[in-house]
Short mmCIF file of C-alpha atoms in Angstrom, two decimals:
data_model
loop_
_atom_site.label_atom_id
_atom_site.label_comp_id
_atom_site.label_asym_id
_atom_site.label_seq_id
_atom_site.Cartn_x
_atom_site.Cartn_y
_atom_site.Cartn_z
CA UNK Y 1 46.43 0.82 3.37
CA UNK Y 2 50.14 0.01 3.33
CA UNK Y 3 51.50 -2.12 0.52
CA UNK Y 4 54.08 -4.78 1.27
CA UNK Y 5 57.31 -5.17 -0.68
CA UNK Y 6 56.03 -8.46 -2.07
CA UNK Y 7 52.81 -6.86 -3.28
CA UNK Y 8 54.72 -4.09 -5.06
CA UNK Y 9 57.00 -6.64 -6.70
CA UNK Y 10 53.99 -8.64 -7.89
CA UNK Y 11 52.50 -5.52 -9.48
CA UNK Y 12 55.84 -4.70 -11.12
CA UNK Y 13 55.88 -8.15 -12.66
CA UNK Y 14 52.74 -7.41 -14.69
CA UNK Y 15 53.18 -7.02 -18.41
CA UNK Y 16 52.59 -3.57 -19.93
CA UNK Y 17 49.28 -4.77 -21.35
CA UNK Y 18 48.16 -6.06 -17.93
CA UNK Y 19 49.15 -2.79 -16.27
CA UNK Y 20 47.23 -0.79 -18.88
CA UNK Y 21 44.09 -2.84 -18.29
CA UNK Y 22 44.44 -2.46 -14.51
CA UNK Y 23 44.91 1.31 -14.74
CA UNK Y 24 41.86 1.73 -16.98
CA UNK Y 25 39.77 -0.44 -14.65
CA UNK Y 26 40.82 1.62 -11.62
CA UNK Y 27 40.19 4.92 -13.39
CA UNK Y 28 36.65 3.85 -14.29
CA UNK Y 29 35.95 3.37 -10.58
CA UNK Y 30 37.59 6.63 -9.44
CA UNK Y 31 36.26 9.64 -11.32
CA UNK Y 32 38.39 12.16 -9.39
CA UNK Y 33 41.59 10.23 -10.04
CA UNK Y 34 40.67 9.99 -13.70
CA UNK Y 35 40.14 13.76 -13.95
CA UNK Y 36 43.33 14.45 -12.03
CA UNK Y 37 45.45 12.29 -14.32
CA UNK Y 38 43.88 13.93 -17.35
CA UNK Y 39 44.65 17.35 -15.89
CA UNK Y 40 48.25 16.46 -15.05
CA UNK Y 41 49.04 14.62 -18.27
CA UNK Y 42 47.26 16.24 -21.22
CA UNK Y 43 44.91 19.05 -20.18
CA UNK Y 44 45.92 22.32 -21.83
CA UNK Y 45 44.14 24.36 -19.14
CA UNK Y 46 46.08 25.40 -16.06
CA UNK Y 47 44.94 25.50 -12.44
CA UNK Y 48 44.49 29.26 -12.90
CA UNK Y 49 42.20 28.67 -15.87
CA UNK Y 50 40.09 26.21 -13.93
CA UNK Y 51 39.97 28.53 -10.92
CA UNK Y 52 38.55 31.28 -13.11
CA UNK Y 53 35.89 28.87 -14.36
CA UNK Y 54 35.05 27.93 -10.76
CA UNK Y 55 34.81 31.59 -9.81
CA UNK Y 56 32.21 32.14 -12.52
CA UNK Y 57 30.37 28.96 -11.57
CA UNK Y 58 30.17 29.96 -7.90
CA UNK Y 59 28.74 33.39 -8.67
CA UNK Y 60 26.17 31.94 -11.06
CA UNK Y 61 25.09 28.96 -9.00
CA UNK Y 62 24.88 30.76 -5.64
CA UNK Y 63 22.56 33.31 -7.23
CA UNK Y 64 20.43 30.53 -8.72
CA UNK Y 65 20.26 28.61 -5.44
CA UNK Y 66 19.31 31.78 -3.55
CA UNK Y 67 16.54 32.60 -6.01
CA UNK Y 68 15.14 29.07 -5.87
CA UNK Y 69 15.72 28.04 -2.25
CA UNK Y 70 16.70 31.22 -0.38
CA UNK Y 71 13.75 31.14 2.00
CA UNK Y 72 13.59 27.37 2.42
CA UNK Y 73 15.47 24.61 4.23
CA UNK Y 74 17.04 23.59 0.92
CA UNK Y 75 19.26 26.68 0.71
CA UNK Y 76 22.06 25.20 2.84
CA UNK Y 77 22.14 21.86 0.96
CA UNK Y 78 22.40 23.89 -2.26
CA UNK Y 79 25.42 25.77 -0.92
CA UNK Y 80 26.95 22.49 0.25
CA UNK Y 81 26.70 21.13 -3.29
CA UNK Y 82 28.61 24.12 -4.63
CA UNK Y 83 31.22 23.67 -1.91
CA UNK Y 84 31.63 20.04 -3.02
CA UNK Y 85 32.56 21.32 -6.47
CA UNK Y 86 35.32 23.43 -4.91
CA UNK Y 87 36.59 20.33 -3.11
CA UNK Y 88 36.60 18.44 -6.41
CA UNK Y 89 38.50 21.28 -8.12
CA UNK Y 90 41.17 21.15 -5.40
CA UNK Y 91 41.50 17.35 -5.58
CA UNK Y 92 41.98 17.51 -9.34
CA UNK Y 93 44.31 20.52 -9.55
CA UNK Y 94 45.91 20.58 -6.05
CA UNK Y 95 45.17 24.32 -6.15
CA UNK Y 96 45.90 25.32 -2.52
CA UNK Y 97 45.45 29.03 -3.12
CA UNK Y 98 42.25 28.31 -5.02
CA UNK Y 99 40.78 26.38 -2.11
CA UNK Y 100 41.04 29.47 0.09
CA UNK Y 101 40.02 32.01 -2.53
CA UNK Y 102 37.05 30.03 -3.84
CA UNK Y 103 35.80 29.13 -0.36
CA UNK Y 104 35.87 32.78 0.72
CA UNK Y 105 34.14 33.71 -2.52
CA UNK Y 106 31.43 31.15 -1.78
CA UNK Y 107 30.94 32.69 1.67
CA UNK Y 108 30.73 36.27 0.38
CA UNK Y 109 28.42 35.39 -2.52
CA UNK Y 110 26.14 33.40 -0.21
CA UNK Y 111 25.85 36.31 2.21
CA UNK Y 112 25.36 38.74 -0.65
CA UNK Y 113 22.34 36.83 -1.99
CA UNK Y 114 20.97 35.66 1.35
CA UNK Y 115 17.38 36.84 2.05
CA UNK Y 116 17.38 39.32 4.94
CA UNK Y 117 14.56 37.57 6.77
CA UNK Y 118 14.40 33.99 7.99
CA UNK Y 119 16.19 31.63 10.35
CA UNK Y 120 19.68 31.20 8.94
CA UNK Y 121 21.46 29.90 12.05
CA UNK Y 122 22.59 26.57 10.53
CA UNK Y 123 23.78 28.33 7.40
CA UNK Y 124 25.70 30.90 9.45
CA UNK Y 125 27.45 28.18 11.46
CA UNK Y 126 28.32 26.38 8.23
CA UNK Y 127 29.83 29.57 6.79
CA UNK Y 128 31.73 30.36 9.99
CA UNK Y 129 33.32 26.92 9.84
CA UNK Y 130 34.31 27.62 6.25
CA UNK Y 131 35.91 30.90 7.30
CA UNK Y 132 37.87 29.24 10.09
CA UNK Y 133 39.17 26.60 7.68
CA UNK Y 134 40.21 29.35 5.27
CA UNK Y 135 42.10 31.11 8.06
CA UNK Y 136 43.97 27.90 8.90
CA UNK Y 137 44.84 27.23 5.27
CA UNK Y 138 45.97 30.83 4.76
CA UNK Y 139 48.64 30.39 7.42
CA UNK Y 140 49.93 27.34 5.53
CA UNK Y 141 50.57 29.03 2.19
CA UNK Y 142 53.34 31.40 1.15
CA UNK Y 143 52.74 34.93 2.54
CA UNK Y 144 53.26 36.22 -0.98
CA UNK Y 145 49.65 35.13 -1.61
CA UNK Y 146 48.29 37.35 1.15
CA UNK Y 147 47.97 40.34 -1.15
CA UNK Y 148 45.86 38.32 -3.57
CA UNK Y 149 43.57 37.19 -0.74
CA UNK Y 150 43.16 40.55 1.00
CA UNK Y 151 40.34 41.80 -1.21
CA UNK Y 152 38.38 38.56 -0.84
CA UNK Y 153 38.75 38.58 2.94
CA UNK Y 154 37.65 42.21 2.97
CA UNK Y 155 34.54 41.33 0.96
CA UNK Y 156 33.58 38.64 3.47
CA UNK Y 157 34.18 41.04 6.35
CA UNK Y 158 32.00 43.67 4.70
CA UNK Y 159 29.12 41.21 4.31
CA UNK Y 160 29.42 40.18 7.96
CA UNK Y 161 29.38 43.80 9.16
CA UNK Y 162 26.19 44.36 7.18
CA UNK Y 163 24.52 41.48 9.02
CA UNK Y 164 24.26 42.21 12.75
CA UNK Y 165 22.98 38.73 13.63
CA UNK Y 166 25.91 37.10 11.87
CA UNK Y 167 28.39 39.61 13.31
CA UNK Y 168 27.25 38.80 16.85
CA UNK Y 169 27.26 35.07 16.14
CA UNK Y 170 30.81 35.30 14.74
CA UNK Y 171 32.09 37.03 17.87
CA UNK Y 172 30.21 34.59 20.12
CA UNK Y 173 31.95 31.71 18.33
CA UNK Y 174 35.42 33.21 18.73
CA UNK Y 175 35.89 34.71 15.27
CA UNK Y 176 37.59 38.11 15.42
CA UNK Y 177 37.16 40.42 12.44
CA UNK Y 178 40.74 41.64 12.84
CA UNK Y 179 41.82 38.23 11.51
CA UNK Y 180 40.40 39.15 8.12
CA UNK Y 181 43.73 40.86 7.46
CA UNK Y 182 45.86 37.83 6.51
CA UNK Y 183 48.88 39.22 8.37
CA UNK Y 184 46.82 39.28 11.58
CA UNK Y 185 45.85 35.60 11.52
CA UNK Y 186 47.29 33.88 14.63
CA UNK Y 187 50.10 31.41 14.02
CA UNK Y 188 48.33 28.48 15.67
CA UNK Y 189 44.90 29.00 14.15
CA UNK Y 190 44.29 25.26 14.08
CA UNK Y 191 44.84 25.03 17.85
CA UNK Y 192 42.52 27.99 18.43
CA UNK Y 193 39.80 26.28 16.40
CA UNK Y 194 40.15 23.05 18.41
CA UNK Y 195 39.78 25.02 21.64
CA UNK Y 196 36.68 26.81 20.31
CA UNK Y 197 35.07 23.53 19.33
CA UNK Y 198 36.03 22.00 22.67
CA UNK Y 199 33.87 24.67 24.27
CA UNK Y 200 30.91 23.41 22.27
CA UNK Y 201 30.87 26.27 19.81
CA UNK Y 202 30.48 26.32 16.02
CA UNK Y 203 27.68 23.74 16.20
#
């Protein structure tokens, strides 16, 4: 929504007390905005601190979800819920590096705790989409971060190589394992993904 000049002027004309009441009312309706303002204004923890907390949460919760739902249809929804927490972390902290690192960690931890038997096709496709998004985002950050991401990419690659069904599915859907070296990610990864999806893949 675009705000007209007149609308902005009307808001500016509010008294300080009126503005305070309006802000509080809006924050009550938008939990993410409320957390983000708290983080930016008074939180003593940094984005790095919160990323470390998320890293621990992912490892703990993926293991719990796998133990409880690993062989059922509820495993994927459980992983989606954890992914939603990563999204919330990024919205609150604007942690661009963390979005990539934590998403790749979620993928590797999921594969690590995944039961060897069972039909995991939908889960695999979900994870492959997560990997592709991570590849795209990696090309958008400073290359200085590549070194910090290399180990996490390598962990995901290792888990894929240990799962022949997933390895074959990855190649079938246009994901090359050579891209797991950040320096080898194609420049126009977003275009490549669009072309792959246009072919009806990753579904």
